[in-house]
Coordinates of C-alpha atoms in Angstrom, one line a residue:
Chain D
M4 CA -21.8 -6.0 -42.1
I5 CA -21.9 -9.3 -44.2
K6 CA -21.4 -9.2 -48.0
T7 CA -21.4 -12.3 -50.1
V8 CA -20.2 -12.1 -53.8
D9 CA -21.0 -15.0 -56.2
L10 CA -21.0 -17.4 -53.2
E11 CA -20.7 -20.9 -54.4
K12 CA -20.7 -24.2 -52.5
I13 CA -20.6 -27.4 -54.4
F14 CA -20.8 -30.9 -52.6
V15 CA -19.2 -33.8 -54.6
G16 CA -20.0 -37.3 -53.4
R17 CA -20.7 -40.7 -54.9
G18 CA -20.3 -39.5 -58.3
Q19 CA -23.0 -36.8 -57.7
T20 CA -22.4 -33.0 -57.8
V21 CA -24.7 -30.8 -55.9
R22 CA -24.6 -27.1 -56.4
A23 CA -26.0 -26.3 -52.9
V24 CA -25.3 -22.6 -53.1
D25 CA -25.0 -21.4 -56.7
G26 CA -23.8 -17.8 -57.0
I27 CA -25.4 -15.8 -54.4
T28 CA -24.6 -12.1 -54.0
T29 CA -26.2 -10.5 -50.9
H30 CA -25.5 -7.6 -48.5
I31 CA -26.7 -7.7 -45.0
K32 CA -26.6 -4.4 -43.2
Q33 CA -25.9 -3.5 -39.7
G34 CA -29.1 -3.9 -37.5
E35 CA -31.0 -5.7 -40.3
V36 CA -33.1 -8.7 -39.9
V37 CA -33.0 -10.9 -42.8
V38 CA -35.1 -14.1 -43.2
V39 CA -34.2 -16.6 -45.8
I40 CA -37.0 -19.0 -46.9
G41 CA -37.3 -21.6 -49.5
P42 CA -38.2 -25.3 -50.0
S43 CA -36.1 -27.9 -48.3
G44 CA -32.9 -28.7 -50.1
S45 CA -32.8 -25.2 -51.6
G46 CA -29.4 -24.3 -49.9
K47 CA -30.6 -22.0 -47.2
S48 CA -28.7 -23.7 -44.4
T49 CA -25.6 -24.1 -46.6
Y50 CA -25.8 -20.4 -47.5
L51 CA -26.1 -19.6 -43.7
R52 CA -23.2 -21.9 -42.7
C53 CA -21.0 -20.2 -45.3
L54 CA -21.5 -17.0 -43.6
N55 CA -19.3 -18.0 -40.5
G56 CA -17.1 -20.4 -42.4
L57 CA -18.5 -23.6 -41.2
E58 CA -18.6 -24.7 -44.8
T59 CA -15.5 -24.0 -46.9
L60 CA -16.4 -22.0 -50.0
T61 CA -16.1 -23.6 -53.4
G62 CA -16.0 -20.1 -55.1
G63 CA -17.0 -16.5 -54.4
H64 CA -16.4 -14.4 -51.4
V65 CA -17.9 -13.7 -47.9
H66 CA -16.8 -10.5 -46.3
V67 CA -17.6 -10.2 -42.7
D68 CA -17.0 -6.7 -41.4
G69 CA -14.9 -6.1 -44.5
I70 CA -12.7 -9.3 -43.9
D71 CA -12.7 -12.0 -46.6
L72 CA -13.4 -15.6 -45.4
A73 CA -12.2 -17.0 -48.7
N74 CA -8.7 -15.6 -48.1
R75 CA -6.7 -18.4 -46.7
K76 CA -4.7 -16.0 -44.4
T77 CA -7.9 -15.1 -42.6
D78 CA -8.2 -16.5 -39.0
M79 CA -11.5 -18.1 -39.0
N80 CA -11.7 -18.3 -35.2
K81 CA -11.5 -14.5 -34.9
I82 CA -14.4 -14.2 -37.3
R83 CA -16.5 -16.9 -35.7
R84 CA -16.4 -15.2 -32.4
E85 CA -18.1 -12.1 -33.9
V86 CA -20.8 -14.2 -35.5
G87 CA -23.0 -16.1 -33.3
M88 CA -24.8 -19.3 -34.5
V89 CA -28.0 -21.0 -33.3
F90 CA -28.5 -24.6 -34.6
Q91 CA -31.6 -26.5 -35.3
Q92 CA -30.5 -29.4 -32.9
F93 CA -29.5 -26.7 -30.2
N94 CA -26.0 -28.6 -29.9
L95 CA -25.6 -27.6 -26.3
F96 CA -22.7 -29.1 -24.6
P97 CA -24.4 -32.1 -22.7
H98 CA -21.5 -32.7 -20.2
K99 CA -21.6 -29.1 -18.9
T100 CA -24.2 -27.3 -16.9
V101 CA -26.2 -24.5 -18.3
L102 CA -24.0 -21.9 -16.8
E103 CA -20.8 -23.6 -17.9
N104 CA -22.2 -23.8 -21.5
L105 CA -22.3 -20.0 -21.4
V106 CA -19.1 -19.5 -19.5
L107 CA -16.7 -21.9 -21.3
A108 CA -16.1 -20.0 -24.6
Q109 CA -16.1 -16.6 -22.9
M110 CA -13.2 -17.8 -20.8
K111 CA -11.3 -19.8 -23.4
V112 CA -11.9 -17.5 -26.5
R113 CA -12.6 -14.1 -25.1
K114 CA -10.2 -14.8 -22.3
R115 CA -12.6 -13.2 -19.7
K116 CA -12.3 -13.9 -16.0
R117 CA -14.5 -16.5 -14.6
I118 CA -16.3 -13.9 -12.4
D119 CA -17.1 -11.7 -15.4
A120 CA -18.1 -14.5 -17.7
E121 CA -20.6 -15.8 -15.0
K122 CA -21.9 -12.4 -14.5
K123 CA -22.5 -11.9 -18.2
A124 CA -24.0 -15.6 -18.3
R125 CA -26.4 -14.9 -15.6
E126 CA -27.6 -11.7 -17.2
L127 CA -28.3 -13.5 -20.5
L128 CA -30.1 -16.4 -18.8
E129 CA -32.2 -13.8 -17.0
K130 CA -32.9 -12.3 -20.4
V131 CA -34.0 -15.4 -22.1
G132 CA -36.0 -16.3 -19.0
I133 CA -34.4 -19.4 -17.6
A134 CA -32.1 -18.0 -14.7
E135 CA -33.4 -20.6 -12.3
K136 CA -31.9 -23.5 -14.5
E137 CA -28.2 -22.4 -14.4
T138 CA -27.1 -25.5 -12.4
N139 CA -29.0 -28.0 -14.6
Y140 CA -27.6 -30.0 -17.4
P141 CA -29.1 -29.7 -20.9
S142 CA -30.7 -33.1 -20.8
Q143 CA -32.9 -31.8 -17.8
L144 CA -34.5 -29.0 -19.9
S145 CA -37.2 -29.0 -22.6
G146 CA -36.5 -28.3 -26.2
G147 CA -37.6 -24.7 -25.9
Q148 CA -35.5 -24.1 -22.9
Q149 CA -32.5 -25.7 -24.5
Q150 CA -32.8 -23.5 -27.6
R151 CA -33.1 -20.4 -25.4
V152 CA -29.8 -21.4 -23.6
A153 CA -28.3 -22.0 -27.0
I154 CA -29.2 -18.4 -27.9
A155 CA -27.9 -17.1 -24.7
R156 CA -24.7 -19.1 -25.3
A157 CA -24.2 -17.5 -28.7
L158 CA -24.9 -14.0 -27.2
A159 CA -22.4 -14.4 -24.4
M160 CA -19.7 -13.9 -27.0
D161 CA -21.0 -10.4 -27.8
P162 CA -21.4 -11.2 -31.5
K163 CA -22.1 -8.5 -34.1
V164 CA -24.3 -10.8 -36.2
M165 CA -26.5 -13.7 -35.1
L166 CA -27.2 -16.6 -37.5
F167 CA -30.3 -18.8 -36.9
D168 CA -30.5 -22.1 -38.7
E169 CA -34.0 -23.3 -38.4
P170 CA -34.1 -22.6 -34.7
T171 CA -37.7 -23.8 -34.1
S172 CA -37.9 -26.8 -36.4
A173 CA -36.8 -29.4 -33.8
L174 CA -39.3 -28.1 -31.3
D175 CA -42.7 -29.3 -30.2
P176 CA -45.3 -26.8 -31.4
E177 CA -46.1 -25.3 -27.9
M178 CA -42.4 -24.4 -27.5
V179 CA -42.0 -22.6 -30.7
G180 CA -43.5 -19.3 -29.3
E181 CA -41.2 -19.0 -26.4
V182 CA -38.0 -19.2 -28.8
L183 CA -39.6 -16.8 -31.3
E184 CA -40.4 -14.3 -28.5
V185 CA -36.6 -14.3 -27.6
M186 CA -35.7 -13.7 -31.1
K187 CA -38.2 -10.9 -31.6
Q188 CA -36.8 -9.2 -28.6
L189 CA -33.3 -9.5 -30.1
A190 CA -34.6 -7.9 -33.3
R191 CA -36.2 -5.1 -31.5
E192 CA -32.8 -4.4 -29.7
G193 CA -31.2 -3.8 -33.0
M194 CA -29.3 -7.0 -33.4
T195 CA -28.1 -8.0 -37.0
M196 CA -29.8 -11.2 -37.6
V197 CA -29.9 -13.8 -40.5
V198 CA -32.6 -16.2 -39.9
V199 CA -33.4 -19.4 -41.9
T200 CA -36.9 -20.5 -40.9
H201 CA -40.1 -22.0 -42.0
E202 CA -42.0 -19.5 -39.6
M203 CA -43.8 -17.3 -42.1
G204 CA -45.5 -15.4 -39.3
F205 CA -42.0 -14.6 -37.8
A206 CA -40.8 -13.5 -41.3
R207 CA -43.8 -11.2 -41.9
E208 CA -43.7 -9.7 -38.5
V209 CA -39.9 -9.2 -37.8
A210 CA -38.0 -9.3 -41.1
D211 CA -36.6 -6.2 -42.7
R212 CA -36.0 -8.2 -45.8
V213 CA -36.9 -11.6 -47.1
L214 CA -34.6 -13.9 -49.4
F215 CA -36.2 -16.6 -51.3
M216 CA -33.9 -19.4 -52.3
D217 CA -34.5 -22.3 -54.6
Y218 CA -32.0 -24.9 -56.1
G219 CA -29.1 -22.9 -54.6
K220 CA -30.0 -19.6 -56.3
L221 CA -31.4 -16.4 -54.9
V222 CA -34.8 -16.3 -56.6
E223 CA -36.4 -13.3 -55.1
E224 CA -35.7 -10.7 -52.4
G225 CA -37.6 -7.9 -50.9
T226 CA -39.5 -6.5 -48.0
P227 CA -42.1 -8.9 -46.4
E228 CA -44.9 -6.8 -47.6
H229 CA -43.6 -7.0 -51.1
F230 CA -42.7 -10.8 -50.9
F231 CA -45.8 -12.1 -49.2
I232 CA -48.4 -10.0 -51.1
E233 CA -47.1 -9.6 -54.5
P234 CA -44.1 -11.9 -55.4
Q235 CA -42.9 -11.6 -58.9
E236 CA -41.3 -15.1 -59.5
E237 CA -43.3 -18.0 -60.4
R238 CA -41.5 -20.4 -58.0
A239 CA -41.9 -17.9 -55.1
K240 CA -45.7 -17.9 -55.8
L241 CA -45.9 -21.6 -56.0
F242 CA -44.0 -22.0 -52.6
L243 CA -46.1 -19.4 -50.9
R244 CA -49.3 -21.2 -52.1
Q245 CA -48.0 -24.5 -50.6
V246 CA -47.0 -23.1 -47.3
L247 CA -49.7 -20.4 -46.5
Chain I
M7 CA -34.0 -60.0 -2.5
N8 CA -37.5 -60.9 -3.0
T9 CA -39.1 -64.3 -2.0
K10 CA -39.1 -65.6 -5.6
N11 CA -35.4 -65.1 -6.0
W12 CA -33.9 -66.8 -3.0
L13 CA -34.5 -70.3 -4.3
W14 CA -32.5 -69.4 -7.3
W15 CA -29.8 -67.9 -5.1
L16 CA -29.8 -71.3 -3.3
L17 CA -29.4 -73.1 -6.6
T18 CA -26.5 -71.1 -7.7
I19 CA -24.8 -71.7 -4.4
L20 CA -25.5 -75.4 -4.6
V21 CA -24.1 -75.7 -8.2
L22 CA -20.9 -73.7 -7.2
L23 CA -20.5 -76.0 -4.2
G24 CA -21.0 -79.0 -6.4
I25 CA -18.2 -77.9 -8.6
V26 CA -15.8 -77.3 -5.8
L27 CA -16.8 -80.8 -4.3
G28 CA -16.1 -82.5 -7.7
L29 CA -12.7 -80.8 -7.9
W30 CA -12.0 -81.9 -4.3
V31 CA -12.9 -85.6 -5.1
A32 CA -10.9 -85.4 -8.3
T33 CA -7.7 -84.4 -6.5
K34 CA -8.4 -87.2 -4.0
R35 CA -8.5 -89.7 -6.5
I36 CA -4.9 -88.8 -7.9
D37 CA -3.6 -88.8 -4.3
Y38 CA -2.8 -85.0 -4.1
T39 CA -2.1 -83.8 -0.7
W40 CA -3.4 -80.3 -0.2
R41 CA -0.8 -78.2 1.8
W42 CA -2.5 -74.9 2.2
N43 CA -0.4 -74.3 5.4
R44 CA 2.6 -73.9 3.2
V45 CA 1.3 -70.9 1.4
P46 CA 1.0 -68.1 4.0
Q47 CA 4.9 -68.0 4.5
Y48 CA 5.2 -66.8 0.8
F49 CA 3.1 -63.7 1.7
F50 CA 5.0 -62.7 4.6
Y51 CA 7.7 -64.4 6.7
Q52 CA 9.7 -63.9 9.9
D53 CA 13.3 -63.1 9.0
K54 CA 15.8 -64.3 11.6
D55 CA 19.1 -62.2 11.8
V56 CA 21.3 -64.4 14.1
K57 CA 24.0 -62.7 16.1
K58 CA 27.0 -64.7 17.1
T59 CA 29.9 -63.8 19.5
V60 CA 33.4 -63.4 17.8
I61 CA 35.2 -63.9 21.1
D62 CA 35.2 -66.6 23.8
G63 CA 34.0 -65.1 27.2
T64 CA 31.5 -64.8 29.9
V65 CA 28.1 -63.1 29.7
T66 CA 28.4 -60.3 32.4
K67 CA 25.3 -58.4 31.8
I68 CA 21.7 -58.9 30.4
E69 CA 19.8 -55.7 30.3
Q70 CA 16.2 -55.9 29.2
K71 CA 14.6 -52.9 27.6
G72 CA 11.1 -53.9 26.6
K73 CA 11.3 -56.3 23.7
T74 CA 15.0 -56.0 23.2
S75 CA 17.8 -57.0 25.4
I76 CA 21.3 -55.7 25.5
I77 CA 23.8 -58.5 26.2
T78 CA 27.5 -58.0 27.1
V79 CA 30.1 -60.6 26.7
H80 CA 33.5 -60.2 28.5
N81 CA 36.7 -62.1 27.8
S82 CA 40.1 -62.7 29.6
D83 CA 41.8 -60.0 27.4
N84 CA 39.3 -57.5 29.0
E85 CA 37.4 -57.0 25.8
D86 CA 33.6 -56.4 25.8
N87 CA 31.4 -57.6 23.0
V88 CA 27.9 -56.0 23.2
F89 CA 24.9 -57.3 21.3
I90 CA 21.3 -55.8 20.9
V91 CA 18.8 -58.7 20.1
D92 CA 15.1 -59.5 20.6
T93 CA 14.4 -60.8 24.1
E94 CA 12.4 -63.8 23.0
T95 CA 15.3 -65.2 21.1
V96 CA 17.7 -65.0 24.1
N97 CA 18.4 -68.3 25.8
L98 CA 21.2 -67.2 28.2
D99 CA 21.9 -66.5 31.8
V100 CA 24.5 -64.2 33.3
D101 CA 27.9 -66.1 33.8
D102 CA 27.2 -68.5 30.9
Y103 CA 30.5 -69.2 29.0
L104 CA 30.3 -68.6 25.3
M105 CA 32.8 -70.0 22.7
E106 CA 33.5 -68.1 19.5
D107 CA 30.6 -68.4 17.0
D108 CA 28.1 -69.4 19.7
T109 CA 24.6 -68.0 19.2
V110 CA 23.8 -65.0 21.4
G111 CA 20.3 -64.2 20.1
A112 CA 18.7 -62.9 16.9
I113 CA 16.7 -59.8 15.5
L114 CA 13.3 -60.9 14.2
D115 CA 11.9 -59.0 11.3
W116 CA 8.7 -59.4 9.2
K117 CA 9.4 -59.4 5.5
A118 CA 7.3 -59.5 2.4
G119 CA 7.4 -62.9 0.6
P120 CA 7.7 -63.5 -3.1
L121 CA 3.9 -63.6 -3.6
V122 CA 3.5 -60.1 -2.3
T123 CA 6.6 -58.7 -4.1
G124 CA 5.4 -60.4 -7.3
L125 CA 1.9 -58.8 -6.9
W126 CA 3.5 -55.4 -6.3
V127 CA 5.6 -55.8 -9.4
T128 CA 2.6 -56.8 -11.5
L129 CA 0.6 -53.8 -10.1
W130 CA 3.1 -51.2 -10.9
I131 CA 4.0 -52.7 -14.3
S132 CA 0.4 -52.7 -15.2
A133 CA -0.2 -49.2 -13.9
L134 CA 2.7 -47.7 -15.7
A135 CA 2.0 -49.6 -19.0
S136 CA -1.7 -48.4 -18.7
I137 CA -0.8 -44.8 -18.2
I138 CA 1.8 -44.8 -21.1
G139 CA -0.7 -47.0 -23.2
L140 CA -3.6 -44.4 -22.6
V141 CA -1.4 -41.5 -23.8
I142 CA -0.2 -43.4 -26.9
G143 CA -3.8 -44.4 -27.5
V144 CA -5.3 -41.0 -27.2
V145 CA -2.5 -39.5 -29.5
T146 CA -2.9 -42.3 -32.0
G147 CA -6.7 -42.0 -31.8
L148 CA -6.5 -38.3 -32.5
C149 CA -4.2 -39.0 -35.5
R150 CA -6.5 -41.7 -36.8
V151 CA -9.3 -39.1 -37.2
S152 CA -6.9 -36.3 -38.3
K153 CA -7.3 -34.5 -41.6
N154 CA -3.7 -35.1 -42.4
L155 CA -3.3 -38.2 -44.6
T156 CA 0.3 -39.2 -43.3
L157 CA -0.8 -39.1 -39.7
R158 CA -3.9 -41.2 -40.5
Q159 CA -1.7 -43.8 -42.4
L160 CA 0.9 -43.9 -39.8
S161 CA -1.6 -44.6 -37.0
I162 CA -3.3 -47.2 -39.1
T163 CA 0.0 -48.9 -39.9
Y164 CA 0.7 -49.0 -36.1
I165 CA -2.6 -50.3 -35.1
E166 CA -2.6 -53.1 -37.7
L167 CA 1.0 -54.3 -36.8
I168 CA 0.2 -54.4 -33.3
R169 CA -3.2 -55.9 -33.5
G170 CA -2.1 -58.4 -36.0
T171 CA 0.8 -60.0 -34.0
P172 CA 0.8 -61.9 -30.7
L173 CA 1.8 -60.0 -27.6
L174 CA 4.1 -62.8 -26.6
V175 CA 6.1 -62.4 -29.9
Q176 CA 6.0 -58.6 -29.5
L177 CA 7.5 -59.0 -26.0
F178 CA 10.4 -61.1 -27.5
I179 CA 11.0 -58.6 -30.2
F180 CA 11.1 -55.8 -27.6
Y181 CA 13.4 -57.6 -25.3
F182 CA 15.8 -59.3 -27.7
F183 CA 15.7 -56.9 -30.6
L184 CA 15.0 -53.4 -29.3
G185 CA 16.3 -54.2 -25.9
T186 CA 19.6 -54.9 -27.4
V187 CA 19.6 -52.2 -30.1
L188 CA 18.5 -49.4 -27.8
D189 CA 20.2 -50.9 -24.8
I190 CA 17.2 -50.8 -22.6
G191 CA 16.6 -53.2 -19.8
R192 CA 14.1 -56.0 -19.3
L193 CA 11.7 -54.0 -17.2
A194 CA 11.5 -51.1 -19.6
S195 CA 11.2 -53.5 -22.5
G196 CA 8.3 -55.3 -20.7
I197 CA 6.5 -52.0 -19.8
F198 CA 6.9 -50.5 -23.2
A199 CA 5.8 -53.7 -25.0
L200 CA 2.8 -53.8 -22.8
A201 CA 2.0 -50.0 -23.3
I202 CA 2.4 -50.0 -27.0
F203 CA 0.1 -53.2 -27.3
A204 CA -2.5 -51.5 -25.2
G205 CA -2.1 -48.3 -27.0
A206 CA -3.3 -49.7 -30.3
Y207 CA -6.5 -51.0 -28.9
V208 CA -7.0 -47.9 -26.9
A209 CA -6.6 -45.9 -30.1
E210 CA -9.4 -47.7 -31.8
I211 CA -11.6 -47.2 -28.8
I212 CA -10.9 -43.5 -28.6
R213 CA -11.5 -43.1 -32.4
A214 CA -14.9 -44.8 -32.1
G215 CA -15.6 -42.6 -29.1
I216 CA -14.7 -39.4 -31.0
Q217 CA -16.7 -40.4 -34.0
S218 CA -19.7 -41.3 -31.9
I219 CA -20.1 -37.6 -30.8
P220 CA -22.4 -35.8 -33.0
K221 CA -20.9 -33.5 -35.7
G222 CA -23.0 -30.5 -34.2
Q223 CA -20.8 -30.5 -31.1
M224 CA -17.8 -29.7 -33.1
E225 CA -19.7 -27.1 -35.1
A226 CA -21.1 -25.4 -32.0
A227 CA -17.7 -25.2 -30.5
R228 CA -16.1 -23.8 -33.7
S229 CA -19.0 -21.4 -34.2
L230 CA -18.2 -20.0 -30.7
G231 CA -14.8 -19.1 -32.0
M232 CA -12.8 -22.1 -30.4
N233 CA -10.0 -23.6 -32.5
V234 CA -9.8 -27.4 -33.2
P235 CA -7.5 -28.2 -30.2
Q236 CA -9.7 -26.2 -27.7
A237 CA -12.9 -27.9 -29.1
M238 CA -11.2 -31.3 -28.8
I239 CA -10.0 -30.7 -25.2
Y240 CA -13.0 -29.0 -23.7
I241 CA -15.9 -30.4 -25.8
I242 CA -15.3 -33.7 -27.8
L243 CA -12.8 -35.6 -25.7
P244 CA -14.7 -35.3 -22.3
Q245 CA -17.7 -36.7 -24.0
A246 CA -15.8 -39.3 -25.9
F247 CA -14.0 -40.3 -22.7
K248 CA -17.3 -40.8 -20.7
R249 CA -18.7 -43.0 -23.6
T250 CA -15.6 -45.0 -24.0
L251 CA -14.9 -45.6 -20.3
P252 CA -16.5 -49.2 -20.2
P253 CA -14.5 -50.4 -23.1
L254 CA -11.4 -48.7 -21.8
A255 CA -11.8 -50.3 -18.5
G256 CA -12.1 -53.7 -20.3
Q257 CA -8.9 -52.9 -22.1
F258 CA -7.0 -52.1 -19.0
I259 CA -8.3 -55.3 -17.2
S260 CA -7.0 -57.2 -20.1
L261 CA -3.6 -55.4 -19.7
I262 CA -3.4 -56.5 -16.0
K263 CA -4.0 -60.1 -17.1
D264 CA -1.7 -59.8 -20.2
S265 CA 1.1 -58.5 -17.9
S266 CA 1.6 -62.2 -16.8
L267 CA 3.4 -62.7 -20.1
V268 CA 6.4 -60.5 -19.0
S269 CA 7.4 -63.5 -16.8
V270 CA 9.0 -65.1 -20.0
I271 CA 11.5 -62.3 -20.1
A272 CA 12.6 -63.0 -16.7
I273 CA 10.7 -60.1 -14.8
T274 CA 9.7 -61.4 -11.5
D275 CA 6.0 -60.5 -11.5
L276 CA 3.2 -62.4 -9.9
T277 CA 3.2 -65.3 -12.3
K278 CA 7.0 -65.8 -12.2
S279 CA 7.0 -65.5 -8.3
G280 CA 4.3 -68.2 -8.4
R281 CA 6.6 -70.4 -10.5
E282 CA 9.5 -69.9 -8.2
V283 CA 7.5 -70.7 -5.0
I284 CA 6.2 -73.9 -6.6
T285 CA 9.8 -75.1 -7.2
S286 CA 10.5 -74.8 -3.6
T287 CA 7.1 -76.1 -2.3
F288 CA 5.7 -78.4 -4.8
A289 CA 2.3 -77.1 -3.8
V290 CA 1.4 -76.7 -7.5
F291 CA -2.3 -76.6 -7.3
E292 CA -2.5 -74.3 -4.3
I293 CA 0.0 -71.7 -5.5
W294 CA -1.8 -71.4 -9.0
F295 CA -5.2 -71.0 -7.4
V296 CA -3.6 -68.3 -5.1
V297 CA -2.0 -66.5 -8.0
A298 CA -5.2 -66.6 -9.9
F299 CA -7.1 -65.3 -6.9
L300 CA -4.5 -62.3 -6.6
Y301 CA -5.0 -61.4 -10.2
L302 CA -8.8 -61.5 -9.6
I303 CA -8.4 -59.1 -6.8
L304 CA -6.5 -56.6 -8.9
T305 CA -9.0 -56.7 -11.9
F306 CA -12.0 -56.7 -9.6
S307 CA -10.7 -53.6 -7.7
L308 CA -10.2 -51.8 -11.1
S309 CA -13.7 -52.6 -12.4
Q310 CA -15.0 -51.3 -9.1
V311 CA -13.1 -48.0 -9.4
V312 CA -14.4 -47.6 -12.9
A313 CA -18.0 -48.3 -12.0
W314 CA -17.6 -45.6 -9.4
V315 CA -16.3 -43.1 -11.9
E316 CA -19.1 -44.1 -14.2
R317 CA -21.7 -43.3 -11.7
R318 CA -20.1 -40.0 -10.9
L319 CA -20.0 -39.0 -14.6
A320 CA -23.6 -40.0 -15.1
V321 CA -25.0 -36.8 -13.4
S322 CA -25.3 -35.1 -16.7
D323 CA -27.4 -37.8 -18.3

C-alpha cells in the first residue's frame, strides 16, 4: 500500500540543519494498522507528513499504491485524495458548518453531486456519533467532537489509507476515549492506518505493528507484543521506561 | 441608558452645543451673514422652459386638461400656433392679442442641482474605483504571498511605488502622462488612479489576512486533495476576507474621501460642484459645511453596511 525507501527529509534554517527523517525504509500493507511512537522531535510527524506529500522529500522515495511521490510528474492532488489525514489541531474549516466541512471536498475534488455528498456525510457523522451537530459550526463543538468530525471529513473522500498525526494530543483527557473508540472501530473494519500517537494503550490494543523512531531513524519495529515486552534496542527500552 | 450615564450624555451634548455656539459667535464677529436659504436650490431647482409665440395673433382657445393647458393662437393669415404649457404659468385670456415673441406660458420641471449631480459623480467614481481596487488588491495580495519570486518582487515594487508617493501627484501623472500617452479621458484617468492607489493598500491588507490564517487550514485542504487555487478560493480567502473586513472598510472609506482630489483634474465631483456653487453664491461657509455633511452621509452609510455584513459573518464564531 505505502512503501518508503530511504526516505529523507532535512530542514535547513538559520544555519542549522535538522535531519528530521533520516533514511527510513518501511512497507505498510493493506489493512494494516501501524503505530509510530518515539520521543518528541524524533521525526514521527514529519515521516507521516511525507506519506501524503505535505512535506517535499529531500531524498528517497514514497510509493503510494505503486506511484512514486518523489517523481515530479506525479499529480499530488490525485494521491492525496486517496490518503486521508487527521491532524493534532483538527484543522476543521471554521467558516463552514459541520456538514459543509464534509461535503466541500467531496464536491470539489471527487465531483460528487451535492445530494450524494450530503448523504455520504450524514452516514459518516452518524458513524462517528455526532449526527445531531451537522448544522453547527466547529467552534460550537468540543475538542473531541471536532476531532471526530475531522475523521469523518477525511473518510468522506473514501481514502485507501488514513494517517493520524497525534489525534488525541490536543484533547482534554476525558475526550481522548471517544476519539480512540472511533479509531478502533475503523481498525476493526479493516482500514489501513498509520497512527502517530503517545497513547501506548491504543498501540498495544490495536496495532499490528509498532515503529519506534528516534533522531529521524527507525530504531526498532515489531508487533506490539514484541515491542512492549521485549524491546531489543537500548533507546526503545529507555523510552518505554519513561512513558509506561 | 442607565441612570448613571444620562448626566454624561447631557455633558456631551452641552460640550457640542458650546462648540457650535462658539463658532456662531466667531462668525458674528467677522460680520458673516449666513444665507442657508440659498443652499436648497443647488440640490434641486425648478427649470422653466418658456414658450413664446412666433406669430402675431389672437388667443382663440384655452383648453385646460388637468395641470396642463392647450393654447391656440390664430393670426390674420389663418395660421394656428398651438402650445402645451403648465396651467399655473398661463396669464392669458381668450381674445388677448399677442405680438411675436410674447410669452404664452412655460413648462416647469424639477431638476437635480450641482450638489446632487456632484454627489452622484463622487458616489459612482468611488464605487467603481473600489471594485477595481479590490480586484487589483486581491490579485496583488495573492502575488505577494506567491512562491514565484518574480510575482513577489513585482507586487512589492507596485506596493512600494504607490504607497511612497502622494495620491495628488499620482493623479497628475495619470491624467497628464498616461492620459496623453494612452489617450484615455479624465474620468478614466481619475478612476484608475484611485483604484490603483487603493489596490496597493488593499493588497497589504489581503496579504496580512491570508498570513493570519493558520497553516493547518491549507494543509487540511491539500490533504483532502484540493489544489492550491481550490484551497485559496474555498478555504483561505473566505476566512481572510472575514478577518480583513474592518481594515478593508476603512480603506474604502478613505477612498471615498480621497476621491475629492479628482476635482483637480476637472472632474465635476462633489468637491468641484461645491466650488462652482460658491463662485455663484459666495455662501462659502454654508456650502463647505454642506459638502462635508454629504461626504459624511456616504462614509457613514458604508460603515453601517460593513457593520451589518460583519454581524452576518459572525455566525460561525
